[in-house]
mmCIF file of C-alpha atoms in Angstrom:
data_model
loop_
_atom_site.group_PDB
_atom_site.id
_atom_site.type_symbol
_atom_site.label_atom_id
_atom_site.label_comp_id
_atom_site.label_asym_id
_atom_site.label_seq_id
_atom_site.Cartn_x
_atom_site.Cartn_y
_atom_site.Cartn_z
ATOM 1 C CA UNK A 1 116.891 35.168 82.374
ATOM 2 C CA UNK A 2 117.063 35.783 78.562
ATOM 3 C CA UNK A 3 113.937 35.397 76.512
ATOM 4 C CA UNK A 4 114.319 32.913 73.644
ATOM 5 C CA UNK A 5 114.204 35.543 70.968
ATOM 6 C CA UNK A 6 117.134 37.441 72.538
ATOM 7 C CA UNK A 7 119.077 34.305 73.088
ATOM 8 C CA UNK A 8 118.600 33.308 69.470
ATOM 9 C CA UNK A 9 119.911 36.626 68.206
ATOM 10 C CA UNK A 10 123.570 35.385 68.645
ATOM 11 C CA UNK A 11 122.932 32.448 66.189
ATOM 12 C CA UNK A 12 120.590 34.297 63.822
ATOM 13 C CA UNK A 13 121.701 34.937 60.293
ATOM 14 C CA UNK A 14 122.399 38.662 59.590
ATOM 15 C CA UNK A 15 120.831 40.028 56.495
ATOM 16 C CA UNK A 16 124.107 41.828 55.573
ATOM 17 C CA UNK A 17 125.798 38.465 55.312
ATOM 18 C CA UNK A 18 123.641 37.606 52.297
ATOM 19 C CA UNK A 19 125.286 40.516 50.307
ATOM 20 C CA UNK A 20 122.015 41.424 48.620
ATOM 21 C CA UNK A 21 121.967 44.808 46.868
ATOM 22 C CA UNK A 22 118.670 46.450 46.023
ATOM 23 C CA UNK A 23 120.367 48.197 43.108
ATOM 24 C CA UNK A 24 121.162 46.066 40.095
ATOM 25 C CA UNK A 25 122.922 48.657 37.995
ATOM 26 C CA UNK A 26 124.291 52.001 39.025
ATOM 27 C CA UNK A 27 125.872 54.145 36.340
ATOM 28 C CA UNK A 28 125.548 57.553 38.143
ATOM 29 C CA UNK A 29 122.728 59.117 36.195
ATOM 30 C CA UNK A 30 120.606 55.962 36.156
ATOM 31 C CA UNK A 31 119.996 53.345 38.888
ATOM 32 C CA UNK A 32 118.087 50.125 38.157
ATOM 33 C CA UNK A 33 116.515 48.468 41.191
ATOM 34 C CA UNK A 34 115.460 44.927 41.767
ATOM 35 C CA UNK A 35 112.029 46.404 42.714
ATOM 36 C CA UNK A 36 111.576 47.834 39.200
ATOM 37 C CA UNK A 37 112.704 44.609 37.581
ATOM 38 C CA UNK A 38 110.266 42.559 39.704
ATOM 39 C CA UNK A 39 107.335 44.551 38.298
ATOM 40 C CA UNK A 40 108.679 44.242 34.793
ATOM 41 C CA UNK A 41 109.313 40.555 35.076
ATOM 42 C CA UNK A 42 105.808 39.895 36.639
ATOM 43 C CA UNK A 43 104.009 41.795 33.837
ATOM 44 C CA UNK A 44 106.015 40.295 31.001
ATOM 45 C CA UNK A 45 105.677 36.743 32.317
ATOM 46 C CA UNK A 46 102.014 37.235 33.150
ATOM 47 C CA UNK A 47 101.414 38.582 29.641
ATOM 48 C CA UNK A 48 103.210 35.594 28.133
ATOM 49 C CA UNK A 49 101.284 33.170 30.235
ATOM 50 C CA UNK A 50 98.013 34.957 29.335
ATOM 51 C CA UNK A 51 98.665 34.428 25.690
ATOM 52 C CA UNK A 52 99.031 30.711 26.412
ATOM 53 C CA UNK A 53 95.750 30.671 28.303
ATOM 54 C CA UNK A 54 93.776 32.402 25.613
ATOM 55 C CA UNK A 55 95.081 29.978 23.025
ATOM 56 C CA UNK A 56 92.761 27.410 24.535
ATOM 57 C CA UNK A 57 89.176 26.898 23.283
ATOM 58 C CA UNK A 58 86.464 29.396 24.258
ATOM 59 C CA UNK A 59 88.787 32.139 25.459
ATOM 60 C CA UNK A 60 87.179 35.334 26.349
ATOM 61 C CA UNK A 61 89.307 37.586 24.236
ATOM 62 C CA UNK A 62 91.605 37.557 21.289
ATOM 63 C CA UNK A 63 95.420 38.157 21.230
ATOM 64 C CA UNK A 64 95.030 41.807 20.298
ATOM 65 C CA UNK A 65 92.888 42.294 23.416
ATOM 66 C CA UNK A 66 95.566 40.651 25.574
ATOM 67 C CA UNK A 67 98.179 42.961 24.150
ATOM 68 C CA UNK A 68 96.036 46.092 24.906
ATOM 69 C CA UNK A 69 95.387 44.685 28.383
ATOM 70 C CA UNK A 70 99.053 44.693 29.241
ATOM 71 C CA UNK A 71 99.040 48.447 28.959
ATOM 72 C CA UNK A 72 95.925 49.019 30.998
ATOM 73 C CA UNK A 73 97.031 46.485 33.612
ATOM 74 C CA UNK A 74 100.433 48.267 34.002
ATOM 75 C CA UNK A 75 98.851 51.669 34.522
ATOM 76 C CA UNK A 76 96.421 50.075 37.011
ATOM 77 C CA UNK A 77 99.110 48.359 38.937
ATOM 78 C CA UNK A 78 101.273 51.449 39.318
ATOM 79 C CA UNK A 79 98.620 54.000 39.849
ATOM 80 C CA UNK A 80 96.236 51.875 41.941
ATOM 81 C CA UNK A 81 99.085 50.242 43.996
ATOM 82 C CA UNK A 82 100.878 53.521 44.854
ATOM 83 C CA UNK A 83 97.750 55.599 45.578
ATOM 84 C CA UNK A 84 96.293 52.972 47.794
ATOM 85 C CA UNK A 85 99.538 52.588 49.789
ATOM 86 C CA UNK A 86 99.679 56.498 50.281
ATOM 87 C CA UNK A 87 95.999 56.679 51.452
ATOM 88 C CA UNK A 88 95.828 53.567 53.604
ATOM 89 C CA UNK A 89 99.397 53.050 54.835
ATOM 90 C CA UNK A 90 101.340 56.384 54.709
ATOM 91 C CA UNK A 91 99.110 59.376 54.240
ATOM 92 C CA UNK A 92 101.910 61.651 55.383
ATOM 93 C CA UNK A 93 103.288 61.419 51.862
ATOM 94 C CA UNK A 94 100.433 63.689 50.757
ATOM 95 C CA UNK A 95 102.245 66.453 52.549
ATOM 96 C CA UNK A 96 104.857 66.152 49.826
ATOM 97 C CA UNK A 97 102.857 65.236 46.643
ATOM 98 C CA UNK A 98 105.840 64.764 44.405
ATOM 99 C CA UNK A 99 106.980 61.920 46.661
ATOM 100 C CA UNK A 100 103.964 59.889 45.387
ATOM 101 C CA UNK A 101 105.844 59.565 42.114
ATOM 102 C CA UNK A 102 108.981 57.979 43.800
ATOM 103 C CA UNK A 103 108.048 54.440 43.127
ATOM 104 C CA UNK A 104 111.691 53.367 43.345
ATOM 105 C CA UNK A 105 111.606 53.899 47.072
ATOM 106 C CA UNK A 106 108.974 51.199 47.458
ATOM 107 C CA UNK A 107 105.555 51.493 48.953
ATOM 108 C CA UNK A 108 102.930 49.662 46.887
ATOM 109 C CA UNK A 109 99.705 48.128 47.947
ATOM 110 C CA UNK A 110 98.532 44.946 46.343
ATOM 111 C CA UNK A 111 94.907 45.668 47.061
ATOM 112 C CA UNK A 112 95.142 49.008 45.222
ATOM 113 C CA UNK A 113 97.008 47.449 42.298
ATOM 114 C CA UNK A 114 94.423 44.753 42.025
ATOM 115 C CA UNK A 115 91.596 47.391 42.019
ATOM 116 C CA UNK A 116 93.541 49.328 39.333
ATOM 117 C CA UNK A 117 93.854 46.184 37.148
ATOM 118 C CA UNK A 118 90.177 45.382 37.563
ATOM 119 C CA UNK A 119 89.199 48.947 36.398
ATOM 120 C CA UNK A 120 91.436 48.432 33.326
ATOM 121 C CA UNK A 121 89.775 45.089 32.593
ATOM 122 C CA UNK A 122 86.310 46.666 32.937
ATOM 123 C CA UNK A 123 87.219 49.404 30.577
ATOM 124 C CA UNK A 124 88.629 47.056 27.919
ATOM 125 C CA UNK A 125 85.645 44.767 28.156
ATOM 126 C CA UNK A 126 83.107 47.579 27.832
ATOM 127 C CA UNK A 127 85.057 48.996 24.973
ATOM 128 C CA UNK A 128 85.365 45.827 23.055
ATOM 129 C CA UNK A 129 82.037 44.222 24.171
ATOM 130 C CA UNK A 130 83.741 41.348 26.052
ATOM 131 C CA UNK A 131 82.898 39.553 29.337
ATOM 132 C CA UNK A 132 84.724 41.389 32.099
ATOM 133 C CA UNK A 133 84.178 38.561 34.610
ATOM 134 C CA UNK A 134 85.733 35.873 32.266
ATOM 135 C CA UNK A 135 88.736 38.173 31.518
ATOM 136 C CA UNK A 136 89.148 38.470 35.295
ATOM 137 C CA UNK A 137 89.324 34.738 35.509
ATOM 138 C CA UNK A 138 92.190 34.497 33.080
ATOM 139 C CA UNK A 139 94.082 37.434 34.473
ATOM 140 C CA UNK A 140 93.838 36.075 37.947
ATOM 141 C CA UNK A 141 95.814 33.047 36.825
ATOM 142 C CA UNK A 142 98.647 35.294 35.814
ATOM 143 C CA UNK A 143 98.793 37.428 38.947
ATOM 144 C CA UNK A 144 100.942 35.057 40.996
ATOM 145 C CA UNK A 145 104.007 35.889 38.821
ATOM 146 C CA UNK A 146 103.944 39.506 39.958
ATOM 147 C CA UNK A 147 103.176 38.579 43.564
ATOM 148 C CA UNK A 148 106.217 36.146 43.631
ATOM 149 C CA UNK A 149 108.720 38.535 42.168
ATOM 150 C CA UNK A 150 107.417 41.496 44.179
ATOM 151 C CA UNK A 151 107.818 39.643 47.413
ATOM 152 C CA UNK A 152 111.323 38.428 46.423
ATOM 153 C CA UNK A 153 112.156 42.093 45.704
ATOM 154 C CA UNK A 154 110.744 43.082 49.126
ATOM 155 C CA UNK A 155 113.230 40.623 50.659
ATOM 156 C CA UNK A 156 116.264 41.843 48.653
ATOM 157 C CA UNK A 157 115.360 45.360 49.794
ATOM 158 C CA UNK A 158 115.392 44.207 53.387
ATOM 159 C CA UNK A 159 111.839 45.669 53.881
ATOM 160 C CA UNK A 160 108.453 44.466 55.176
ATOM 161 C CA UNK A 161 110.282 42.076 57.493
ATOM 162 C CA UNK A 162 108.489 39.819 60.000
ATOM 163 C CA UNK A 163 107.835 39.817 63.784
ATOM 164 C CA UNK A 164 110.601 38.795 66.218
ATOM 165 C CA UNK A 165 110.991 35.055 66.537
ATOM 166 C CA UNK A 166 113.482 32.446 67.799
ATOM 167 C CA UNK A 167 112.917 30.156 64.804
ATOM 168 C CA UNK A 168 116.215 28.790 63.428
ATOM 169 C CA UNK A 169 115.753 30.369 60.042
ATOM 170 C CA UNK A 170 115.193 33.888 61.545
ATOM 171 C CA UNK A 171 117.086 36.805 60.039
ATOM 172 C CA UNK A 172 118.314 40.035 61.596
ATOM 173 C CA UNK A 173 117.336 42.873 59.296
ATOM 174 C CA UNK A 174 119.452 46.056 59.774
ATOM 175 C CA UNK A 175 116.563 48.324 59.244
ATOM 176 C CA UNK A 176 114.374 46.660 61.826
ATOM 177 C CA UNK A 177 114.363 48.026 65.468
ATOM 178 C CA UNK A 178 116.119 46.369 68.420
ATOM 179 C CA UNK A 179 118.312 44.147 66.245
ATOM 180 C CA UNK A 180 116.133 41.132 66.998
ATOM 181 C CA UNK A 181 115.974 37.992 64.707
ATOM 182 C CA UNK A 182 112.663 38.170 62.730
ATOM 183 C CA UNK A 183 110.633 36.063 60.426
ATOM 184 C CA UNK A 184 111.539 36.443 56.705
ATOM 185 C CA UNK A 185 107.785 37.017 56.074
ATOM 186 C CA UNK A 186 108.629 38.230 52.567
ATOM 187 C CA UNK A 187 109.625 34.724 51.636
ATOM 188 C CA UNK A 188 106.539 33.319 53.307
ATOM 189 C CA UNK A 189 104.373 35.522 51.138
ATOM 190 C CA UNK A 190 106.446 34.740 47.990
ATOM 191 C CA UNK A 191 105.721 31.011 48.608
ATOM 192 C CA UNK A 192 102.072 31.160 49.416
ATOM 193 C CA UNK A 193 100.843 34.091 47.171
ATOM 194 C CA UNK A 194 103.196 33.256 44.309
ATOM 195 C CA UNK A 195 104.174 29.543 44.101
ATOM 196 C CA UNK A 196 101.283 27.833 45.926
ATOM 197 C CA UNK A 197 98.491 30.067 44.668
ATOM 198 C CA UNK A 198 99.923 29.941 41.110
ATOM 199 C CA UNK A 199 99.996 26.112 41.111
ATOM 200 C CA UNK A 200 96.381 25.993 42.570
ATOM 201 C CA UNK A 201 95.109 28.235 39.807
ATOM 202 C CA UNK A 202 97.057 26.316 37.116
ATOM 203 C CA UNK A 203 95.492 23.062 38.443
ATOM 204 C CA UNK A 204 91.924 24.473 38.171
ATOM 205 C CA UNK A 205 92.461 26.008 34.807
ATOM 206 C CA UNK A 206 94.168 23.145 33.051
ATOM 207 C CA UNK A 207 92.622 20.190 34.852
ATOM 208 C CA UNK A 208 89.083 21.192 35.579
ATOM 209 C CA UNK A 209 86.291 22.934 33.791
ATOM 210 C CA UNK A 210 86.743 25.984 36.006
ATOM 211 C CA UNK A 211 87.602 28.367 33.129
ATOM 212 C CA UNK A 212 84.201 27.731 31.625
ATOM 213 C CA UNK A 213 82.395 28.738 34.777
ATOM 214 C CA UNK A 214 82.565 32.596 34.903
ATOM 215 C CA UNK A 215 83.914 33.982 38.129
ATOM 216 C CA UNK A 216 85.239 30.688 39.535
ATOM 217 C CA UNK A 217 88.905 31.232 38.857
ATOM 218 C CA UNK A 218 89.026 34.851 40.040
ATOM 219 C CA UNK A 219 87.030 33.680 43.118
ATOM 220 C CA UNK A 220 89.683 31.031 43.820
ATOM 221 C CA UNK A 221 92.319 33.678 43.501
ATOM 222 C CA UNK A 222 90.637 36.029 45.906
ATOM 223 C CA UNK A 223 90.172 33.265 48.462
ATOM 224 C CA UNK A 224 93.734 31.954 48.035
ATOM 225 C CA UNK A 225 95.413 35.380 48.258
ATOM 226 C CA UNK A 226 93.119 36.519 51.046
ATOM 227 C CA UNK A 227 93.833 33.407 53.275
ATOM 228 C CA UNK A 228 97.506 33.546 52.488
ATOM 229 C CA UNK A 229 97.796 37.257 53.353
ATOM 230 C CA UNK A 230 95.630 37.004 56.387
ATOM 231 C CA UNK A 231 97.762 34.126 57.833
ATOM 232 C CA UNK A 232 101.167 35.725 56.971
ATOM 233 C CA UNK A 233 100.120 38.987 58.746
ATOM 234 C CA UNK A 234 100.489 37.090 61.985
ATOM 235 C CA UNK A 235 104.195 36.689 61.085
ATOM 236 C CA UNK A 236 104.697 40.031 59.433
ATOM 237 C CA UNK A 237 105.479 43.201 61.407
ATOM 238 C CA UNK A 238 102.545 45.602 61.197
ATOM 239 C CA UNK A 239 103.306 48.838 59.519
ATOM 240 C CA UNK A 240 105.004 51.148 62.144
ATOM 241 C CA UNK A 241 102.769 54.057 61.433
ATOM 242 C CA UNK A 242 99.655 51.959 61.949
ATOM 243 C CA UNK A 243 100.354 48.860 64.047
ATOM 244 C CA UNK A 244 97.534 46.587 64.924
ATOM 245 C CA UNK A 245 94.285 48.486 64.471
ATOM 246 C CA UNK A 246 91.666 49.059 67.229
ATOM 247 C CA UNK A 247 89.598 46.088 66.032
ATOM 248 C CA UNK A 248 92.450 43.693 66.486
ATOM 249 C CA UNK A 249 93.549 43.216 62.838
ATOM 250 C CA UNK A 250 96.360 44.810 60.805
ATOM 251 C CA UNK A 251 95.537 47.037 57.838
ATOM 252 C CA UNK A 252 96.614 44.229 55.518
ATOM 253 C CA UNK A 253 94.163 41.791 57.185
ATOM 254 C CA UNK A 254 91.446 44.492 57.164
ATOM 255 C CA UNK A 255 91.734 45.111 53.519
ATOM 256 C CA UNK A 256 91.763 41.386 52.742
ATOM 257 C CA UNK A 257 88.337 40.708 54.491
ATOM 258 C CA UNK A 258 86.369 42.147 51.460
ATOM 259 C CA UNK A 259 88.431 39.960 49.158
ATOM 260 C CA UNK A 260 87.651 36.819 51.187
ATOM 261 C CA UNK A 261 83.917 37.695 51.077
ATOM 262 C CA UNK A 262 83.991 38.394 47.372
ATOM 263 C CA UNK A 263 85.913 35.266 46.562
ATOM 264 C CA UNK A 264 83.653 33.114 48.593
ATOM 265 C CA UNK A 265 80.620 34.635 46.760
ATOM 266 C CA UNK A 266 82.176 34.239 43.266
ATOM 267 C CA UNK A 267 83.052 30.521 43.842
ATOM 268 C CA UNK A 268 79.625 29.718 45.502
ATOM 269 C CA UNK A 269 77.786 31.232 42.691
ATOM 270 C CA UNK A 270 79.810 30.147 39.740
ATOM 271 C CA UNK A 271 77.652 27.181 38.965
ATOM 272 C CA UNK A 272 74.584 29.408 38.761
ATOM 273 C CA UNK A 273 76.064 31.477 35.902
ATOM 274 C CA UNK A 274 75.720 30.344 32.266
ATOM 275 C CA UNK A 275 78.568 28.021 31.695
ATOM 276 C CA UNK A 276 80.774 28.078 28.415
ATOM 277 C CA UNK A 277 80.676 24.538 26.879
ATOM 278 C CA UNK A 278 84.121 23.422 25.933
ATOM 279 C CA UNK A 279 84.576 23.059 22.268
#
């Protein structure tokens, strides 16, 4: 008797039938990947949206600060994201240190990238005498752009696929083992971490007084991302080199727990911090 997931394989959509190519442009000596364009699009759209946010009354920084922050954030995303991936997900790369620089091959950790951006924000705030927590609030509203494009790039690359399923929208990814139909978990993450979380943050920024309560928006972001990632991990195939850890959670879920705790604390204590009266 066939299990449902095997029976569904005959009707499942094959990834190759989508005719997606991870390489946008190939002229021999130069290859442009969707993965790279996803980061560029996320950073540029995030910067543009940030300039719209700080144009509102009582912004925590000026336009010149936002322009400087783009550089610090880019360095933080690339360095933090790559190093965290290497240390937490694939430490074998340390045996070949130059491979750490091969960002075009994929392998970035959101948690590390977020930490890198946070360090850049703290540096800018201390250098310019600004409120690091309020800057975090505004930057958090821009992060879903990068998350959305990054997950779409993961899908185009045919990587980070989901667990086997007999769902009618399942996809057979050629790089996945056994040729089983799997959840397109990259798209689940793009929808939750990118679209849904972005809309939630936009609502709280534009329709409530949250931006004048230091820490509330970044707290909402941490909670929203943490819950989204924790849930999607049940549909996403655990990293082959790690699997489900001994305490019953994947590495992605484990790294998300501190974010959930921090987000809950920031939201719960936001009303106790000195608020910024709207002009």
